[in-house]
Short mmCIF file of C-alpha atoms and ligand atoms in Angstrom, two decimals:
data_model
loop_
_atom_site.label_atom_id
_atom_site.label_comp_id
_atom_site.label_asym_id
_atom_site.label_seq_id
_atom_site.Cartn_x
_atom_site.Cartn_y
_atom_site.Cartn_z
CA MET P 182 78.70 153.89 99.91
CA ASP P 183 81.66 152.58 98.76
CA THR P 184 83.44 153.81 94.97
CA PRO P 185 83.86 151.88 92.69
CA ILE P 186 87.73 151.01 91.94
CA ARG P 187 89.04 153.89 89.76
CA GLN P 188 90.86 153.37 86.70
CA ARG P 189 94.23 154.10 88.48
CA ASP P 190 93.76 151.21 90.95
CA ARG P 191 92.62 149.14 88.12
CA SER P 192 96.54 149.21 86.38
CA LEU P 193 98.18 148.81 89.53
CA ILE P 194 96.33 146.43 90.55
CA ARG P 195 97.07 144.70 86.85
CA GLY P 196 100.67 145.57 86.91
CA LEU P 197 101.19 143.66 90.28
CA LEU P 198 99.19 140.63 89.15
CA GLU P 199 101.21 140.73 86.03
CA ALA P 200 104.70 140.00 88.47
CA LEU P 201 102.96 137.37 90.34
CA PRO P 202 103.97 133.73 88.47
CA ALA P 203 100.41 132.35 89.74
CA ALA P 204 97.29 132.51 88.05
CA ILE P 205 95.47 135.19 89.65
CA LEU P 206 92.19 137.15 88.28
CA ILE P 207 90.48 139.62 90.72
CA ILE P 208 86.47 140.00 89.51
CA GLY P 209 84.12 143.37 91.28
CA GLU P 210 81.08 143.33 93.47
CA ASP P 211 78.84 142.64 90.15
CA ASP P 212 80.72 138.86 89.35
CA ARG P 213 82.80 140.98 86.52
CA VAL P 214 86.64 140.42 86.49
CA VAL P 215 88.38 143.17 87.17
CA ALA P 216 91.76 142.22 86.60
CA ALA P 217 93.32 139.18 85.40
CA ASN P 218 97.53 137.95 84.61
CA ALA P 219 98.47 136.34 81.66
CA ALA P 220 98.88 133.45 83.50
CA ALA P 221 95.44 133.25 84.36
CA LEU P 222 93.96 133.87 80.86
CA ALA P 223 96.23 131.10 79.29
CA LEU P 224 94.63 128.94 81.67
CA LEU P 225 91.18 130.82 81.30
CA PRO P 226 91.52 131.65 77.30
CA SER P 227 87.62 132.79 77.41
CA LEU P 228 87.77 135.26 79.99
CA ARG P 229 87.38 139.10 79.60
CA MET P 230 87.82 141.51 81.27
CA ASP P 231 84.82 143.15 82.33
CA GLU P 232 82.87 140.07 81.59
CA LEU P 233 81.11 138.02 83.77
CA LEU P 234 83.31 135.77 85.93
CA ALA P 235 80.96 132.39 84.41
CA ARG P 236 81.96 133.46 81.41
CA GLY P 237 85.23 132.39 81.26
CA LEU P 238 85.52 129.67 84.18
CA ARG P 239 82.34 127.56 84.18
CA SER P 240 82.72 126.09 87.23
CA PRO P 241 79.46 125.90 89.26
CA ASP P 242 81.59 124.80 92.13
CA VAL P 243 83.89 127.54 92.04
CA LEU P 244 80.56 130.34 91.30
CA ASP P 245 78.82 128.72 94.01
CA SER P 246 82.30 129.68 96.24
CA VAL P 247 82.59 133.27 94.90
CA SER P 248 79.09 134.00 96.26
CA ARG P 249 79.40 132.42 99.89
CA VAL P 250 82.94 133.81 100.08
CA ARG P 251 81.03 137.11 98.98
CA ALA P 252 78.42 136.68 101.87
CA SER P 253 80.82 135.18 104.42
CA GLY P 254 83.59 137.52 103.86
CA ARG P 255 85.95 134.31 105.18
CA SER P 256 88.42 132.58 102.31
CA GLU P 257 87.80 129.20 100.74
CA ARG P 258 89.59 126.98 98.84
CA VAL P 259 87.63 124.46 96.39
CA ILE P 260 88.70 122.38 93.26
CA TRP P 261 88.10 122.33 90.02
CA LEU P 262 87.87 119.76 87.54
CA GLU P 263 88.15 120.52 83.86
CA LYS P 264 87.49 117.61 81.36
CA VAL P 265 88.42 118.76 77.92
CA PRO P 266 90.07 118.92 76.05
CA VAL P 267 92.16 117.56 78.48
CA GLU P 268 91.48 116.44 82.20
CA ARG P 269 93.41 119.02 83.75
CA SER P 270 92.63 120.20 87.76
CA PHE P 271 92.81 123.09 89.93
CA GLU P 272 92.64 123.58 93.54
CA VAL P 273 91.15 127.56 93.09
CA SER P 274 91.42 129.71 96.25
CA ILE P 275 89.24 132.38 97.04
CA ALA P 276 89.42 135.22 99.47
CA PRO P 277 87.58 138.81 99.69
CA PHE P 278 89.42 142.24 99.92
CA GLY P 279 89.02 145.40 99.11
CA GLY P 280 86.45 147.52 101.60
CA ASP P 281 87.93 150.49 103.57
CA GLY P 282 85.86 152.95 101.22
CA PHE P 283 86.61 151.60 97.95
CA GLU P 284 83.95 148.13 96.47
CA PRO P 285 85.01 144.92 97.77
CA LEU P 286 86.63 142.59 95.04
CA LEU P 287 87.69 138.77 95.53
CA ILE P 288 90.47 137.75 94.49
CA LEU P 289 91.33 134.04 93.09
CA SER P 290 94.62 132.38 92.56
CA LEU P 291 94.18 129.01 90.87
CA HIS P 292 96.83 126.39 91.50
CA ASP P 293 97.39 123.14 88.90
CA LEU P 294 96.78 120.07 90.64
CA THR P 295 96.92 118.01 87.39
CA GLU P 296 101.16 117.31 87.61
CA ALA P 297 100.64 116.25 90.92
CA ARG P 298 97.70 114.11 90.49
CA ARG P 299 99.77 112.39 87.56
CA LEU P 300 102.68 112.02 89.71
CA GLU P 301 100.67 110.38 92.68
CA ARG P 302 98.37 108.18 90.66
CA MET P 303 101.79 106.97 88.86
CA ARG P 304 102.97 106.49 92.71
CA VAL P 305 99.84 104.11 93.27
CA ASP P 306 100.12 102.32 90.46
CA PHE P 307 103.20 100.99 90.57
CA VAL P 308 103.26 100.22 94.30
CA ALA P 309 100.68 97.90 92.64
CA ASN P 310 101.95 96.72 89.87
CA ALA P 311 105.18 95.83 91.86
CA SER P 312 102.84 93.90 93.83
CA HIS P 313 101.28 91.99 91.13
CA GLU P 314 104.37 91.09 90.08
CA LEU P 315 105.19 89.58 92.95
CA ARG P 316 102.70 87.91 94.43
CA THR P 317 102.17 85.69 90.72
CA PRO P 318 105.69 83.84 91.36
CA LEU P 319 105.13 83.98 95.02
CA ALA P 320 101.59 81.69 95.00
CA SER P 321 103.31 79.62 92.83
CA VAL P 322 106.67 78.82 94.98
CA LEU P 323 103.68 78.79 98.20
CA GLY P 324 101.59 76.68 96.25
CA PHE P 325 104.86 73.71 95.45
CA VAL P 326 105.99 74.16 99.41
CA GLU P 327 102.45 72.83 100.35
CA THR P 328 102.87 70.34 97.41
CA LEU P 329 105.73 69.26 99.21
CA GLN P 330 104.83 69.56 102.69
CA GLY P 331 101.42 67.29 101.71
CA PRO P 332 100.23 65.04 98.39
CA ALA P 333 104.12 64.86 97.39
CA ARG P 334 106.12 64.08 100.52
CA ASP P 335 107.32 60.74 99.03
CA ASP P 336 107.05 61.81 95.23
CA ALA P 337 110.98 62.39 94.55
CA ILE P 338 110.44 63.10 90.72
CA ALA P 339 108.11 65.33 91.81
CA ARG P 340 110.45 66.55 93.76
CA THR P 341 113.07 67.72 91.28
CA LYS P 342 110.40 69.03 88.81
CA PHE P 343 108.85 71.39 91.53
CA LEU P 344 111.74 72.47 92.80
CA ALA P 345 113.04 73.34 89.25
CA ILE P 346 109.60 75.54 88.66
CA MET P 347 110.29 77.32 92.41
CA ARG P 348 114.09 77.82 92.09
CA GLU P 349 113.15 79.54 88.30
CA GLN P 350 110.15 81.63 90.18
CA ALA P 351 112.18 82.69 92.55
CA GLN P 352 114.50 83.44 90.04
CA ARG P 353 111.97 86.04 88.54
CA MET P 354 110.99 87.62 92.05
CA SER P 355 114.71 88.15 92.60
CA ARG P 356 115.44 89.87 89.14
CA LEU P 357 112.75 92.02 89.80
CA VAL P 358 113.76 93.19 93.04
CA ASP P 359 117.12 93.64 91.73
CA ASP P 360 115.38 95.64 88.60
CA LEU P 361 113.25 97.54 90.80
CA LEU P 362 116.34 98.64 93.18
CA SER P 363 118.55 99.84 90.08
CA LEU P 364 115.85 102.18 89.22
CA SER P 365 115.08 103.90 92.78
CA ARG P 366 119.41 104.00 92.68
CA ILE P 367 119.67 105.78 89.65
CA GLU P 368 115.77 107.52 90.26
CA GLN P 369 117.81 109.08 93.29
CA HIS P 370 120.52 110.19 91.44
CA LEU P 371 119.14 111.61 88.63
CA HIS P 372 120.20 115.04 88.85
CA VAL P 373 123.16 114.09 88.92
CA ARG P 374 124.46 114.25 85.79
CA PRO P 375 127.93 111.28 85.70
CA SER P 376 131.73 112.98 84.93
CA THR P 377 133.69 109.68 84.35
CA PRO P 378 135.01 109.23 81.13
CA VAL P 379 133.75 106.08 79.50
CA ASP P 380 134.64 104.70 76.66
CA LEU P 381 131.47 103.16 74.83
CA VAL P 382 133.36 100.84 72.07
CA GLY P 383 135.15 98.89 75.02
CA ILE P 384 131.37 98.61 77.02
CA LEU P 385 130.22 97.14 73.19
CA ARG P 386 132.55 94.83 73.38
CA HIS P 387 132.27 93.42 77.04
CA ILE P 388 128.71 93.39 76.33
CA VAL P 389 129.13 91.75 73.36
CA ASP P 390 131.29 88.84 75.25
CA THR P 391 129.08 88.66 78.11
CA LEU P 392 125.50 87.91 75.41
CA SER P 393 127.63 86.07 72.73
CA PRO P 394 126.39 82.45 74.78
CA MET P 395 122.76 83.75 74.60
CA ALA P 396 122.75 84.84 71.18
CA ASP P 397 124.65 81.45 70.09
CA ASP P 398 121.89 78.98 72.31
CA ARG P 399 119.06 81.45 70.04
CA ARG P 400 120.74 81.33 66.98
CA VAL P 401 121.36 85.09 66.75
CA LYS P 402 124.59 86.55 64.83
CA LEU P 403 125.74 89.38 66.87
CA SER P 404 127.12 91.67 64.29
CA ILE P 405 129.23 94.73 65.15
CA ALA P 406 130.35 98.48 63.38
CA ALA P 407 132.70 99.92 65.89
CA PRO P 408 135.55 102.51 65.53
CA ASN P 409 138.77 101.35 66.14
CA SER P 410 139.43 103.71 68.37
CA PRO P 411 138.08 104.89 72.30
CA VAL P 412 134.60 106.79 71.72
CA VAL P 413 134.78 108.68 74.70
CA VAL P 414 131.38 109.87 76.43
CA ALA P 415 130.87 111.61 79.93
CA GLY P 416 129.31 108.72 82.12
CA ASP P 417 129.04 106.12 84.69
CA ARG P 418 130.35 102.83 83.42
CA ASP P 419 127.80 99.89 84.96
CA GLU P 420 124.83 102.09 84.10
CA LEU P 421 126.00 102.38 80.41
CA LEU P 422 126.94 99.21 80.57
CA ARG P 423 122.85 98.84 81.90
CA VAL P 424 121.85 100.09 78.79
CA ALA P 425 123.77 97.86 76.00
CA GLU P 426 123.13 95.03 77.34
CA ASN P 427 119.11 95.41 77.87
CA LEU P 428 118.75 97.02 74.20
CA ILE P 429 120.71 93.99 72.70
CA GLU P 430 119.11 91.28 75.22
CA ASN P 431 115.54 92.71 73.99
CA ALA P 432 116.93 92.65 70.66
CA ILE P 433 118.09 89.36 71.14
CA LYS P 434 114.96 87.83 73.11
CA TYR P 435 112.22 89.70 70.85
CA GLY P 436 113.61 90.61 68.16
CA ALA P 437 115.86 87.57 66.19
CA ALA P 438 115.12 84.75 67.65
CA ASP P 439 111.31 85.28 67.41
CA ALA P 440 110.48 81.66 65.69
CA ALA P 441 108.78 83.83 62.81
CA THR P 442 112.08 85.70 61.70
CA GLN P 443 114.00 85.31 59.00
CA ASN P 444 116.88 87.23 59.70
CA ARG P 445 118.05 86.42 63.06
CA THR P 446 121.01 88.97 62.47
CA VAL P 447 121.09 92.01 65.13
CA ASP P 448 123.07 95.39 64.21
CA ILE P 449 125.08 96.70 66.58
CA ALA P 450 127.03 100.10 65.61
CA ILE P 451 128.64 102.89 67.13
CA THR P 452 128.72 106.34 65.74
CA VAL P 453 130.36 109.33 66.41
CA GLN P 454 127.50 112.49 65.22
CA GLY P 455 128.60 116.06 65.77
CA LEU P 456 129.02 116.26 69.92
CA GLN P 457 127.02 112.90 70.35
CA ALA P 458 127.59 109.22 70.72
CA VAL P 459 125.43 107.16 69.13
CA LEU P 460 124.85 103.51 70.37
CA SER P 461 122.22 101.48 67.74
CA VAL P 462 120.51 98.35 68.31
CA ARG P 463 118.96 97.40 65.17
CA ASP P 464 116.77 93.49 64.33
CA TYR P 465 115.03 92.41 61.95
CA GLY P 466 112.11 90.94 63.77
CA ALA P 467 108.48 90.94 64.30
CA GLY P 468 108.62 94.98 65.28
CA ILE P 469 106.65 97.18 67.43
CA ALA P 470 102.91 98.64 66.36
CA HIS P 471 103.51 102.05 66.46
CA GLU P 472 100.50 102.81 69.13
CA HIS P 473 102.55 101.04 71.81
CA LEU P 474 106.10 102.92 70.87
CA PRO P 475 105.46 105.90 73.54
CA ARG P 476 104.27 103.90 75.94
CA LEU P 477 107.76 101.11 75.95
CA THR P 478 109.88 102.77 78.30
CA GLU P 479 107.39 103.03 81.12
CA ARG P 480 107.46 100.92 84.26
CA PHE P 481 105.91 97.34 83.39
CA TYR P 482 104.62 98.77 80.47
CA ARG P 483 105.05 95.34 77.24
CA VAL P 484 103.56 94.78 74.26
CA ASP P 485 102.99 91.49 75.26
CA ALA P 486 103.10 90.27 79.07
CA GLY P 487 102.81 86.61 78.44
CA GLU P 488 105.59 86.63 76.17
CA SER P 489 107.77 88.50 78.49
CA ARG P 490 107.01 86.80 80.84
CA ALA P 491 108.14 83.29 79.56
CA LYS P 492 111.10 85.27 78.50
CA GLY P 493 112.06 86.26 81.92
CA GLY P 494 111.30 89.60 81.81
CA THR P 495 110.47 92.38 84.30
CA GLY P 496 108.99 95.16 81.86
CA LEU P 497 111.55 96.92 83.68
CA GLY P 498 114.10 97.19 80.69
CA LEU P 499 113.45 100.09 79.21
CA ALA P 500 112.35 102.37 82.12
CA ILE P 501 116.12 101.60 83.42
CA VAL P 502 117.25 102.47 79.76
CA LYS P 503 115.55 105.78 79.60
CA HIS P 504 116.54 106.76 83.50
CA ILE P 505 119.87 106.07 82.22
CA ILE P 506 119.83 108.26 79.53
CA ALA P 507 118.24 111.00 81.01
CA ARG P 508 120.70 110.67 83.86
CA HIS P 509 123.77 110.86 81.11
CA ARG P 510 121.58 114.07 79.45
CA GLY P 511 121.35 111.81 76.53
CA ARG P 512 118.38 110.75 74.56
CA LEU P 513 116.96 107.52 73.37
CA THR P 514 114.59 107.02 70.21
CA ILE P 515 112.82 104.18 68.86
CA GLU P 516 111.91 102.78 65.82
CA SER P 517 110.11 100.65 64.31
CA LYS P 518 106.59 99.09 62.21
CA LEU P 519 105.04 96.04 61.96
CA GLY P 520 107.11 93.23 60.75
CA GLU P 521 109.86 94.96 59.78
CA GLY P 522 112.07 95.28 63.09
CA ALA P 523 112.92 97.49 65.37
CA ASN P 524 116.06 99.87 66.39
CA PHE P 525 116.81 101.29 69.35
CA SER P 526 119.22 104.44 69.28
CA VAL P 527 120.66 106.33 72.56
CA PHE P 528 122.47 109.59 71.79
CA LEU P 529 125.38 110.29 74.33
CA PRO P 530 127.23 114.04 74.86
CA LEU P 531 131.10 112.68 73.76
CA PHE P 532 133.16 113.47 76.98
CA GLU P 533 134.96 116.37 75.06
CA ALA P 534 131.50 117.85 74.55
CA ARG P 535 130.21 118.20 78.20
CA ALA P 536 130.24 121.93 79.37
P1 ADP S 249 110.79 93.30 79.44
O1 ADP S 249 111.48 92.91 78.56
O2 ADP S 249 111.54 92.97 80.59
O3 ADP S 249 109.40 93.08 78.97
P2 ADP S 249 111.55 95.69 78.67
O4 ADP S 249 111.11 97.13 79.49
O5 ADP S 249 113.03 95.81 78.11
O6 ADP S 249 110.64 94.33 79.67
O7 ADP S 249 110.53 95.93 77.23
C1 ADP S 249 109.73 96.09 76.82
C2 ADP S 249 108.94 95.45 76.21
O8 ADP S 249 108.68 96.34 75.03
C3 ADP S 249 108.68 93.69 75.85
O9 ADP S 249 107.84 93.24 76.81
C4 ADP S 249 108.81 94.28 74.60
O10 ADP S 249 106.85 93.56 74.51
C5 ADP S 249 108.50 95.00 73.44
N1 ADP S 249 110.43 95.28 73.41
C6 ADP S 249 111.43 95.73 73.85
N2 ADP S 249 112.31 95.40 73.20
C7 ADP S 249 111.87 94.76 71.49
C8 ADP S 249 112.42 94.24 70.44
N3 ADP S 249 113.44 94.56 70.28
N4 ADP S 249 111.17 94.06 69.49
C9 ADP S 249 110.30 94.27 69.99
N5 ADP S 249 109.74 94.18 71.15
C10 ADP S 249 110.58 94.92 71.54
#
């Protein structure tokens, strides 16, 4: 006859479990909880010592597996899907231990798969999105090539027109591939913090020069407020140029150049707040409804995909901006209300504060 596990053994087991980072619990022969560490209690808040496992872990799959392991003496792994309050998934490993004179116990360890599954889903979505973005212009180019080889073979006017469209579609694919490559390059170096001193004011002036023709074209005024002296951050010059370019270009494209926009100004400012440099880009255009704000920096997320494509957008600009800022250990804030324009602010640690 096995002796039930004694109080001293229990405290030893509990102490041992507490020292382990994984969520682990132990149940006795009668399915009552003998021990559970803090990590397990955090995941299963209704679990109680000395009460039935089913009270804290309501998963028929896990409970069935517990019975099987007890009968067979062989360990098992099962997946436990939790739907409320948020969707989460765990791999639960169930193994027998004890015996040899004292009560046979089962040890359950819970491994959270939620994050791994989310990343996997993101990766799958990303590949699907990227392929979809490339497929449309590619199909259009192939269509025109066939027309030019067939029905429009001798039509000089059609040829000129179709070649112009094909060129535009090819440029769109090329922009997309460039953006995808930048994104993957930045991601590869995400953990390496850039350390070269870079003057943000210089960056801003350079980008404003580059984008002036585009702004003039669309009758947009770029208004700049920046200190006369350099504002130096620890950074990667090319990447910071990219951040300023993407934000100002978006403000021109979506904000100031909108047909309905009254105020066609983009206010660009650099300020120093404590140990941080702040670059803010503000437009007075149509703005962005608040439900979109948290998702704007996701890859391929657009408020209006048709509008973005028509304006030459890839849907990756803000994702690139976010990644670059993360690499610089900075922060991006987006403030906007429908009808009241948008304000994008980038906070970057000053070079002198890099330690
Ligand atoms: P893209 O411009 O290539 O579509 P971005 O990642 O740069 O991609 O921007 C994502 C979306 O955010 C845009 O499609 C647009 O809907 C919205 N957006 C960005 N900047 C602004 C802005 N200044 N005003 C209004 N909407 C904006």
